[in-house]
């Protein structure tokens, strides 16, 4: 019994981090209405700043550095000022511009900030894990026969004091009360002489400072690397939702409790009587379960009056699936494959594969308005299923294995999408990364299901045709590349027909207004689940192609951060159009633009940072994505004659008014 109690206390260390991050999340949401997915990444920068000053006496800036000495007080002061300044900078440059933007733009902006901060940490501090020197007394204590480290109590107290400080700010200060009022009605706050921008900036600075202080104090316990604090935001979101993004005390208590329970689960599952296959990732499943339960209990299957509309998503342009135009673009793709070789051909193939994955987000987010951050997990699940089908089950036809693996992804997509039956918008975006983390830890990192070095994928073949990606000196063979092109064309045609058919109209009705769609006879629940199934299936096809192209699958390619990047690049290209998915493929890491810039200006290590900043700029300046700006004008007359179709005659000789269509793609 003493061992069980000791493990509960041990878990308070990471629980304090959850509590602090949740406090920051609640503080920002109360003051601005924004759910900040970058909360952990922003705190991580301050922790690295503190540790670097303590070790070298140098204050590392995004550009350049300043010697400041290695005193503890100096390091802590500079780190906290950096946290406050970063919060103000994020508000002024990004979220001030997005005050009236749709939820999707705000979610994507926070993801862009998270990607940028993570890339910046790797560039300025390296990607190697760090050990942070102890800051709190860690001598052993014994109480009632239970032994534990003293620092866990201090960390719990720090998390509690942080929550109390933010609560007191909102409860007893005039600025705090004005901030809460401005979050509800900016006009009323302005009439009383308060600047909503100033109040929001103070909120960001306060939340960043409080979170950074607790993260710095906990760093010796949790360790420090560019990933852990970024992922801590997932359980922090879980406990913030338990507090309904309102109660700071409940968020703090829930964070400490979640850390303690996770520690207890890890200890229980390490016992010999627990099945080996169920040990890995079990503790990480808990945040997903917590999020689903909280949102399912508080959500509604059909929103109330005024809550059924999807707020100002980018316009959907119906594609014109003209055979001549499709053949033209197929010829362009084939020509690119024929004239390229080596890394450039691999860039073209990667572009096509990532376009398939981006099309899954066009279906789910662009057409139905359901924000998913788990597409990488579905792609990885299909890829790992493909590996098992080809190496263990020896499925003879690659096409059959590809479809079966896609169905595995579809089933997982429906399971993760079940909360969408009662929740929507940014709240749904909170569920999907938790589901992705569960899949990653329970499947991808489980030694019972996957090998530590990755899963091999056998070469593709079809009716005796060798579609291997490489053979001898040829690193990327043309038959495999053509196969990827054919798959992309089939997916494009399928999505185009889906958008223009009855199912597409049902998707758009749910996207526009769930109450109106239900009143018109659309089954909202089945439509959402169908969208999750179709989108996950397409992501799974993309994951299988990734496996074929690399010959082996590793968990690093399909982690939670990869899922965030998938949504980021899909939004950057244009999440409501087929052409936007192709642009997303061009921009994605490993895509043709990545290869070109890496060879031309050697910017490979800066590409993720540039992508994150570009994502933020796109969310602020052009919510419709890059493809909207690239849409061409009228084609030359000879080309128009080539692709023109006979126009149907209108009744009584009235001229036809064309619907909104997507370019000539």
XYZ file of C-alpha atoms in Angstrom:
665
model
C 0.000 0.000 0.000
C 2.879 2.371 0.776
C 4.219 1.897 -2.758
C 0.870 2.891 -4.255
C 0.682 6.018 -2.110
C 4.279 6.938 -2.924
C 3.541 6.742 -6.655
C 0.568 9.056 -6.218
C 2.863 11.664 -4.659
C 5.510 11.149 -7.357
C 2.928 12.002 -10.005
C 2.398 15.447 -8.476
C 5.558 16.603 -10.278
C 4.152 16.310 -13.782
C 0.707 17.074 -12.358
C 2.001 20.496 -11.331
C 2.963 21.138 -14.969
C -0.519 20.088 -16.116
C -2.059 22.361 -13.502
C 0.102 25.343 -14.461
C -0.565 24.933 -18.180
C -4.278 24.498 -17.494
C -4.224 27.668 -15.395
C -2.723 29.541 -18.326
C -5.241 28.041 -20.746
C -8.184 29.027 -18.541
C -6.764 32.500 -17.945
C -6.400 33.187 -21.677
C -9.799 31.712 -22.485
C -11.506 33.764 -19.758
C -9.812 36.926 -20.965
C -9.855 36.493 -24.736
C -11.978 33.454 -25.633
C -8.983 31.751 -27.325
C -7.886 28.146 -26.718
C -4.102 28.387 -26.956
C -2.606 25.150 -28.284
C 0.830 26.820 -28.102
C 0.722 27.288 -24.321
C 3.273 24.547 -23.635
C 5.596 25.578 -26.478
C 5.630 29.187 -25.286
C 6.458 28.097 -21.735
C 9.189 25.830 -23.125
C 11.047 28.821 -24.586
C 11.230 30.436 -21.144
C 12.516 27.220 -19.566
C 15.275 26.957 -22.174
C 16.118 30.631 -21.648
C 16.427 30.106 -17.892
C 18.536 26.955 -18.231
C 20.889 28.495 -20.798
C 21.528 31.556 -18.631
C 22.207 29.374 -15.592
C 24.686 27.235 -17.548
C 26.454 29.758 -19.782
C 25.434 33.224 -18.570
C 24.089 34.014 -22.051
C 20.608 35.194 -22.913
C 19.730 33.507 -26.203
C 17.391 35.575 -28.359
C 15.644 34.470 -31.562
C 18.422 36.382 -33.320
C 21.680 37.003 -31.479
C 22.528 36.685 -27.783
C 23.365 38.894 -24.799
C 25.753 38.046 -21.904
C 23.937 38.639 -18.608
C 25.720 36.453 -16.043
C 24.640 33.166 -14.546
C 23.016 34.329 -11.287
C 19.772 32.564 -10.365
C 17.866 35.822 -9.871
C 19.019 37.135 -13.250
C 18.095 33.916 -15.039
C 14.636 33.784 -13.464
C 13.909 37.463 -14.087
C 14.975 37.337 -17.733
C 13.039 34.113 -18.332
C 9.833 35.515 -16.846
C 10.185 38.797 -18.714
C 10.689 36.778 -21.886
C 7.467 34.893 -21.165
C 5.512 38.102 -20.601
C 7.023 39.760 -23.669
C 6.279 36.736 -25.829
C 2.650 36.778 -24.694
C 2.278 40.463 -25.537
C 3.996 39.967 -28.892
C 1.696 37.087 -29.813
C -1.358 39.164 -28.952
C -0.258 42.310 -30.781
C 1.002 40.640 -33.942
C -1.467 37.766 -34.249
C -4.588 37.584 -32.131
C -5.351 41.272 -32.149
C -5.796 40.868 -35.893
C -7.898 37.714 -35.415
C -10.341 39.171 -32.904
C -13.325 38.622 -35.195
C -11.882 35.710 -37.186
C -13.511 32.243 -37.241
C -12.467 29.632 -34.690
C -10.572 27.641 -37.316
C -8.306 30.596 -38.064
C -7.565 31.054 -34.351
C -6.863 27.353 -33.845
C -4.561 27.291 -36.856
C -2.766 30.434 -35.675
C -1.985 28.840 -32.304
C -0.708 25.743 -34.128
C 1.489 27.973 -36.289
C 2.905 29.611 -33.174
C 3.523 26.202 -31.621
C 5.350 24.952 -34.734
C 7.400 28.147 -34.882
C 8.403 27.995 -31.213
C 9.380 24.341 -31.444
C 11.461 24.977 -34.568
C 13.057 28.031 -32.953
C 14.059 26.026 -29.874
C 15.737 23.402 -32.072
C 17.577 26.086 -34.057
C 18.755 28.122 -31.075
C 19.248 25.466 -28.381
C 19.577 22.159 -30.350
C 17.276 19.147 -30.223
C 19.235 17.220 -27.590
C 17.487 16.545 -24.252
C 18.719 18.561 -21.288
C 18.976 17.935 -17.601
C 18.039 20.953 -15.494
C 19.755 21.386 -12.151
C 17.554 20.962 -9.073
C 15.898 24.187 -7.934
C 13.818 22.937 -4.993
C 14.770 20.825 -1.976
C 14.460 17.178 -2.988
C 15.372 15.352 0.193
C 13.195 12.395 1.142
C 10.305 12.725 3.564
C 8.330 10.030 5.319
C 4.792 10.475 6.555
C 2.653 7.623 7.808
C 5.139 5.141 6.423
C 4.971 6.685 2.925
C 8.290 7.946 1.533
C 8.380 10.707 -1.099
C 10.501 13.596 -2.315
C 9.941 17.013 -0.756
C 10.013 18.838 -4.089
C 6.664 17.299 -5.095
C 4.975 19.195 -2.285
C 6.673 22.442 -3.291
C 5.627 21.995 -6.909
C 2.039 21.339 -5.878
C 2.104 24.480 -3.755
C 3.531 26.537 -6.625
C 0.799 25.320 -8.982
C -1.837 26.155 -6.364
C -0.410 29.627 -5.739
C -0.338 30.309 -9.485
C -4.024 29.445 -9.748
C -4.836 31.588 -6.697
C -2.901 34.539 -8.116
C -4.769 34.442 -11.432
C -8.097 33.939 -9.628
C -7.416 36.950 -7.392
C -6.506 39.032 -10.444
C -9.831 38.274 -12.098
C -11.840 38.492 -8.885
C -10.488 41.495 -6.987
C -8.728 43.851 -9.424
C -10.508 46.399 -11.573
C -8.418 45.408 -14.580
C -9.244 41.734 -14.073
C -12.964 42.468 -13.809
C -12.756 44.686 -16.877
C -10.953 41.898 -18.764
C -13.751 39.459 -18.023
C -16.310 42.047 -19.116
C -14.394 42.821 -22.328
C -14.273 39.133 -23.242
C -18.077 39.161 -23.172
C -18.694 42.588 -24.724
C -15.798 44.676 -26.013
C -18.002 47.630 -26.859
C -19.326 47.922 -23.310
C -15.804 47.754 -21.872
C -14.634 50.449 -24.269
C -17.532 52.692 -23.221
C -16.259 52.503 -19.645
C -12.820 53.640 -20.762
C -10.995 50.294 -20.983
C -9.035 49.296 -24.054
C -9.889 45.705 -25.056
C -6.487 45.399 -26.739
C -4.627 46.475 -23.612
C -6.677 44.148 -21.416
C -6.057 41.193 -23.739
C -2.331 41.975 -23.852
C -2.162 41.978 -20.043
C -3.975 38.637 -19.995
C -1.460 37.063 -22.383
C 1.465 38.438 -20.366
C 0.006 37.226 -17.062
C -0.791 33.742 -18.352
C 2.637 33.389 -19.954
C 4.458 34.498 -16.802
C 2.539 32.237 -14.429
C 2.901 29.220 -16.697
C 6.600 29.837 -17.307
C 7.391 30.139 -13.579
C 5.753 26.813 -12.754
C 7.377 25.138 -15.783
C 10.826 26.380 -14.747
C 10.397 25.066 -11.227
C 9.208 21.671 -12.529
C 11.860 21.291 -15.250
C 14.344 19.362 -13.040
C 11.592 16.778 -12.479
C 10.217 16.517 -16.018
C 13.405 17.016 -18.013
C 13.654 19.304 -21.017
C 13.456 18.612 -24.748
C 11.698 20.324 -27.690
C 8.765 17.907 -27.525
C 7.673 17.240 -23.951
C 6.263 20.651 -23.027
C 4.604 20.905 -26.430
C 2.755 17.633 -25.779
C 1.950 18.469 -22.148
C -0.706 20.795 -23.537
C -2.857 17.740 -24.409
C -3.454 16.589 -20.794
C -3.564 20.247 -19.770
C -6.464 20.731 -22.189
C -8.149 17.723 -20.608
C -8.078 19.210 -17.118
C -9.010 22.665 -18.423
C -12.107 21.109 -19.945
C -12.894 19.413 -16.643
C -13.008 22.963 -15.288
C -15.175 24.000 -18.300
C -12.422 26.513 -19.171
C -13.748 28.713 -16.367
C -12.751 27.553 -12.875
C -9.068 28.084 -12.067
C -9.279 26.134 -8.826
C -10.884 23.141 -10.520
C -8.268 23.239 -13.302
C -5.417 23.235 -10.781
C -6.882 20.425 -8.691
C -7.700 18.358 -11.768
C -4.159 18.819 -13.118
C -2.557 17.572 -9.917
C -5.020 14.681 -9.732
C -4.413 13.667 -13.361
C -0.644 13.578 -12.833
C -1.041 11.478 -9.694
C -3.467 9.046 -11.337
C -1.236 8.666 -14.400
C 1.709 7.827 -12.146
C -0.412 5.263 -10.333
C -1.526 3.707 -13.618
C 2.083 3.380 -14.784
C 2.966 1.637 -11.524
C -0.038 -0.692 -11.656
C 0.548 -1.656 -15.253
C 4.193 -2.473 -14.557
C 3.175 -5.335 -12.298
C 3.711 -8.867 -13.562
C 0.009 -9.713 -13.386
C -0.896 -7.043 -15.955
C -0.867 -8.156 -19.663
C 2.292 -7.079 -21.452
C 0.471 -5.716 -24.513
C -1.688 -3.371 -22.410
C 1.141 -1.675 -20.534
C 2.416 0.803 -23.097
C 0.495 4.057 -23.433
C -2.251 3.178 -20.972
C -1.610 6.267 -18.853
C -1.739 8.522 -21.926
C -5.204 7.179 -22.746
C -6.600 8.804 -19.613
C -6.595 12.419 -20.923
C -8.501 11.288 -24.015
C -11.110 9.532 -21.878
C -11.400 12.587 -19.615
C -11.870 14.964 -22.565
C -14.460 12.753 -24.241
C -16.487 12.280 -21.054
C -16.413 15.969 -20.126
C -17.417 17.182 -23.557
C -19.965 14.452 -24.139
C -21.715 15.242 -20.852
C -21.760 18.990 -21.448
C -22.442 18.892 -25.215
C -25.650 18.638 -27.212
C -26.418 16.484 -30.237
C -28.019 19.468 -31.982
C -26.893 22.940 -30.877
C -29.334 25.397 -29.433
C -30.729 28.370 -31.292
C -27.895 30.534 -32.522
C -25.307 27.812 -31.921
C -25.714 25.741 -35.028
C -23.782 27.852 -37.459
C -20.164 27.244 -38.326
C -18.613 30.661 -37.947
C -17.326 32.053 -41.214
C -15.357 29.143 -42.585
C -13.641 29.850 -45.920
C -15.852 29.624 -48.983
C -16.162 26.227 -50.667
C -15.763 26.298 -54.437
C -17.330 23.401 -56.277
C -14.776 21.765 -58.602
C -15.402 21.348 -62.316
C -14.317 17.796 -63.039
C -13.728 18.291 -66.765
C -12.095 15.224 -68.366
C -9.849 17.340 -70.579
C -8.599 19.418 -67.641
C -8.033 16.325 -65.496
C -6.083 14.761 -68.361
C -4.073 17.966 -68.735
C -3.034 18.002 -65.063
C -2.327 14.258 -65.183
C -0.002 14.954 -68.094
C 1.732 17.701 -66.108
C 2.265 15.292 -63.208
C 3.607 12.585 -65.497
C 5.927 15.058 -67.202
C 7.340 16.122 -63.834
C 8.031 12.504 -62.983
C 9.738 11.911 -66.336
C 11.999 14.978 -66.259
C 13.072 14.628 -62.615
C 15.218 12.090 -60.832
C 16.740 11.468 -57.433
C 15.679 13.865 -54.694
C 13.590 16.013 -57.048
C 11.505 13.049 -58.183
C 11.132 12.056 -54.539
C 9.903 15.609 -53.878
C 7.288 15.273 -56.622
C 6.109 11.919 -55.222
C 5.998 13.300 -51.660
C 3.946 16.236 -52.945
C 1.401 13.828 -54.405
C 1.245 11.743 -51.223
C 0.791 14.783 -48.986
C -1.889 16.083 -51.349
C -3.833 12.872 -50.674
C -3.545 13.471 -46.922
C -4.542 17.133 -47.363
C -7.623 16.044 -49.313
C -8.744 14.146 -46.217
C -8.806 17.470 -44.371
C -10.598 19.146 -47.287
C -13.386 16.598 -46.803
C -13.551 16.771 -43.008
C -12.718 20.370 -42.157
C -13.332 22.202 -45.412
C -16.657 20.571 -46.279
C -18.093 19.622 -42.873
C -16.374 22.104 -40.552
C -15.013 19.434 -38.184
C -11.508 20.414 -37.047
C -9.236 17.358 -36.799
C -5.640 17.312 -35.541
C -5.352 13.521 -35.718
C -4.958 12.809 -39.432
C -1.326 11.785 -38.965
C -2.394 9.168 -36.425
C -4.913 7.708 -38.882
C -2.290 7.715 -41.632
C 0.156 5.953 -39.330
C -2.415 3.375 -38.210
C -3.098 2.448 -41.835
C 0.613 2.306 -42.566
C 1.275 -0.020 -39.652
C -1.724 -2.136 -40.677
C -0.281 -2.325 -44.197
C 3.002 -3.560 -42.756
C 1.251 -6.336 -40.837
C -0.903 -7.284 -43.840
C 2.057 -7.481 -46.212
C 4.644 -9.103 -43.935
C 2.566 -11.236 -41.559
C -0.708 -11.949 -43.371
C 0.989 -12.078 -46.801
C -1.917 -10.414 -48.619
C -1.009 -11.094 -52.265
C -2.350 -7.946 -53.954
C -1.045 -4.560 -52.814
C -4.326 -2.928 -53.870
C -6.265 -5.209 -51.507
C -3.826 -4.545 -48.662
C -4.080 -0.806 -49.351
C -7.874 -0.838 -49.119
C -7.912 -2.999 -45.974
C -5.389 -0.732 -44.272
C -7.499 2.291 -45.243
C -10.528 0.660 -43.630
C -8.536 0.267 -40.389
C -7.930 4.012 -40.431
C -11.622 4.637 -41.156
C -12.688 2.629 -38.094
C -10.277 4.552 -35.852
C -11.496 7.801 -37.378
C -15.096 7.004 -36.495
C -14.088 6.165 -32.911
C -12.153 9.399 -32.462
C -14.959 11.301 -34.185
C -17.721 10.045 -31.889
C -17.478 13.146 -29.653
C -18.335 15.224 -32.752
C -21.908 14.031 -32.292
C -22.259 16.377 -29.321
C -19.490 18.957 -29.680
C -18.138 21.119 -32.461
C -15.700 23.877 -33.344
C -12.639 24.502 -31.180
C -13.877 22.053 -28.532
C -13.740 19.234 -31.071
C -10.212 20.315 -31.918
C -9.346 19.599 -28.270
C -10.442 15.968 -28.591
C -8.574 14.931 -31.695
C -4.976 15.508 -30.476
C -5.790 13.515 -27.349
C -7.074 10.696 -29.544
C -3.938 10.960 -31.692
C -1.716 10.782 -28.614
C -3.599 7.673 -27.467
C -3.070 5.979 -30.840
C 0.590 6.990 -30.896
C 1.444 5.753 -27.415
C -0.805 2.677 -27.315
C -0.138 1.390 -30.846
C 2.904 2.986 -32.442
C 5.138 2.912 -29.348
C 3.856 -0.390 -27.970
C 6.577 -3.071 -28.217
C 3.865 -5.720 -28.442
C 2.571 -4.223 -31.701
C 5.545 -2.509 -33.328
C 9.295 -3.014 -33.470
C 11.515 -0.362 -31.823
C 13.282 0.414 -35.100
C 10.094 0.711 -37.136
C 7.890 -1.580 -39.188
C 9.065 -2.839 -42.613
C 6.729 -2.461 -45.591
C 7.076 -4.869 -48.471
C 7.341 -3.492 -51.992
C 4.088 -2.922 -53.849
C 3.084 -5.138 -56.747
C -0.037 -5.548 -58.852
C -0.801 -8.508 -61.121
C 2.874 -9.315 -61.480
C 3.930 -5.703 -62.108
C 6.866 -4.756 -59.881
C 6.065 -1.418 -58.203
C 9.049 -1.391 -55.838
C 10.154 2.100 -54.895
C 13.849 1.353 -55.395
C 15.999 -1.265 -57.056
C 19.788 -1.314 -57.157
C 20.961 2.187 -58.164
C 17.500 3.558 -58.948
C 16.373 5.220 -55.706
C 12.847 6.029 -56.872
C 11.618 4.009 -59.805
C 9.197 5.463 -62.325
C 6.597 2.633 -62.009
C 6.134 3.394 -58.311
C 5.917 7.130 -58.974
C 3.265 6.559 -61.649
C 1.307 4.400 -59.201
C 1.257 7.311 -56.718
C 0.084 9.645 -59.485
C -2.737 7.260 -60.392
C -3.826 7.009 -56.735
C -3.845 10.813 -56.433
C -5.956 11.168 -59.568
C -8.442 8.580 -58.317
C -8.701 10.367 -54.966
C -9.153 13.755 -56.668
C -11.929 12.382 -58.857
C -13.598 10.707 -55.879
C -13.505 13.873 -53.755
C -14.703 15.995 -56.681
C -17.686 13.722 -57.287
C -18.372 13.596 -53.549
C -18.505 17.380 -53.300
C -20.877 17.702 -56.231
C -23.213 14.864 -55.180
C -25.941 14.469 -52.582
C -23.424 13.522 -49.889
C -21.459 16.694 -50.565
C -24.617 18.778 -50.236
C -25.354 17.092 -46.909
C -21.793 17.849 -45.781
C -22.143 21.511 -46.698
C -25.531 21.739 -44.982
C -24.070 20.451 -41.716
C -21.124 22.824 -42.122
C -23.446 25.770 -42.587
C -26.059 25.175 -39.891
C -26.709 21.917 -38.053
C -30.186 22.924 -36.910
C -31.248 23.871 -40.410
C -29.707 20.687 -41.831
C -31.596 18.546 -39.324
C -34.833 20.394 -40.109
C -34.281 19.679 -43.817
C -34.040 15.953 -43.137
C -30.246 15.527 -42.991
C -29.114 13.014 -40.375
C -26.448 15.178 -38.754
C -24.910 12.391 -36.649
C -24.481 9.920 -39.509
C -23.213 12.679 -41.814
C -20.485 13.642 -39.358
C -19.422 10.043 -38.796
C -19.386 9.429 -42.552
C -17.135 12.456 -42.984
C -14.743 11.148 -40.322
C -14.727 7.709 -41.969
C -14.058 9.057 -45.479
C -11.407 11.519 -44.302
C -9.633 8.899 -42.175
C -9.720 6.437 -45.069
C -8.060 8.985 -47.357
C -5.471 9.804 -44.682
C -4.869 6.059 -44.346
C -4.244 5.746 -48.089
C -1.699 8.552 -47.778
C -0.046 6.787 -44.829
C 0.256 3.565 -46.848
C 1.896 5.457 -49.706
C 4.342 6.969 -47.216
C 5.164 3.446 -46.056
C 5.702 2.201 -49.598
C 7.899 5.203 -50.460
C 10.193 4.708 -47.473
C 10.116 0.936 -47.164
C 9.732 1.299 -43.403
C 7.470 3.147 -40.993
C 8.569 4.878 -37.815
C 6.504 6.530 -35.124
C 8.278 9.866 -35.623
C 6.472 10.333 -38.948
C 2.997 10.020 -37.421
C 3.169 11.629 -33.987
C 0.840 14.258 -32.560
C 2.994 17.127 -33.796
C 2.851 15.655 -37.308
C -0.947 15.744 -37.107
C -0.798 19.420 -36.197
C 1.517 20.045 -39.137
C -0.845 18.205 -41.502
C -3.686 20.571 -40.617
C -1.314 23.512 -40.789
C -0.177 22.845 -44.344
C -3.692 21.933 -45.503
C -4.925 25.281 -44.192
C -1.914 27.067 -45.671
C -2.676 25.657 -49.117
C -6.440 26.151 -48.918
C -8.552 23.782 -46.885
C -11.761 24.103 -48.895
C -10.510 23.238 -52.365
C -8.832 20.423 -54.265
C -6.251 22.815 -55.665
C -5.488 23.881 -52.091
C -4.645 20.272 -51.226
C -2.161 20.176 -54.116
C -0.583 23.426 -52.912
C -0.368 21.918 -49.417
C 1.498 18.952 -50.879
C 3.948 21.285 -52.602
C 4.626 23.157 -49.347
C 4.816 20.174 -46.983
C 8.202 19.011 -45.625
C 9.736 16.723 -48.238
C 7.555 18.195 -50.980
C 8.822 19.744 -54.184
C 9.155 23.266 -52.764
C 11.022 21.909 -49.746
C 13.502 20.052 -51.984
C 13.944 23.071 -54.261
C 14.635 25.533 -51.462
C 16.833 23.036 -49.653
C 18.981 22.657 -52.770
C 18.845 26.297 -53.869
C 19.393 28.175 -50.596
C 20.056 25.362 -48.093
C 17.119 26.308 -45.880
C 16.171 22.746 -44.848
C 16.723 23.351 -41.140
C 14.752 26.617 -41.294
C 11.871 25.227 -43.325
C 9.686 24.302 -40.344
C 10.166 27.746 -38.802
C 9.316 29.463 -42.084
C 6.281 27.189 -42.476
C 5.009 28.021 -38.983
C 5.398 31.752 -39.548
C 3.788 31.418 -42.976
C 0.879 29.613 -41.395
C 0.325 32.433 -38.916
C 0.513 35.026 -41.690
C -1.956 33.047 -43.785
C -4.418 32.824 -40.893
C -4.156 36.591 -40.373
C -4.017 37.869 -43.953
C -5.752 35.257 -46.087
C -7.987 32.719 -44.288
C -8.881 31.099 -47.635
C -5.318 29.843 -48.167
C -2.714 30.305 -50.868
C -4.720 28.482 -53.547
C -7.329 31.247 -53.434
C -4.679 33.782 -54.499
C -3.308 31.484 -57.188
C -6.651 30.828 -58.856
C -6.163 31.767 -62.513
C -8.304 34.069 -64.547
C -9.997 33.152 -67.827
C -8.077 30.679 -69.960
C -6.902 31.637 -73.449
C -9.588 31.167 -76.096
C -7.963 28.095 -77.768
C -7.730 26.334 -74.401
C -11.310 27.292 -73.530
C -12.478 25.756 -76.798
C -10.546 22.580 -75.998
C -12.075 22.062 -72.562
C -15.491 23.591 -73.161
C -18.539 21.389 -72.744
C -21.902 21.985 -74.465
C -24.043 24.167 -72.215
C -27.507 22.738 -71.518
C -30.360 24.814 -72.788
C -32.377 26.599 -70.180
C -36.130 26.404 -70.070
C -37.949 29.173 -72.029
C -34.594 30.306 -73.433
C -33.496 31.892 -70.148
C -29.711 32.174 -69.735
C -28.066 29.893 -67.168
C -26.304 31.383 -64.171
C -23.248 29.285 -63.303
C -22.754 28.226 -59.715
C -19.635 29.006 -57.801
C -16.921 26.746 -59.184
C -13.296 26.172 -58.449
C -11.122 27.551 -61.237
C -10.371 25.094 -64.014
C -9.043 22.391 -61.722
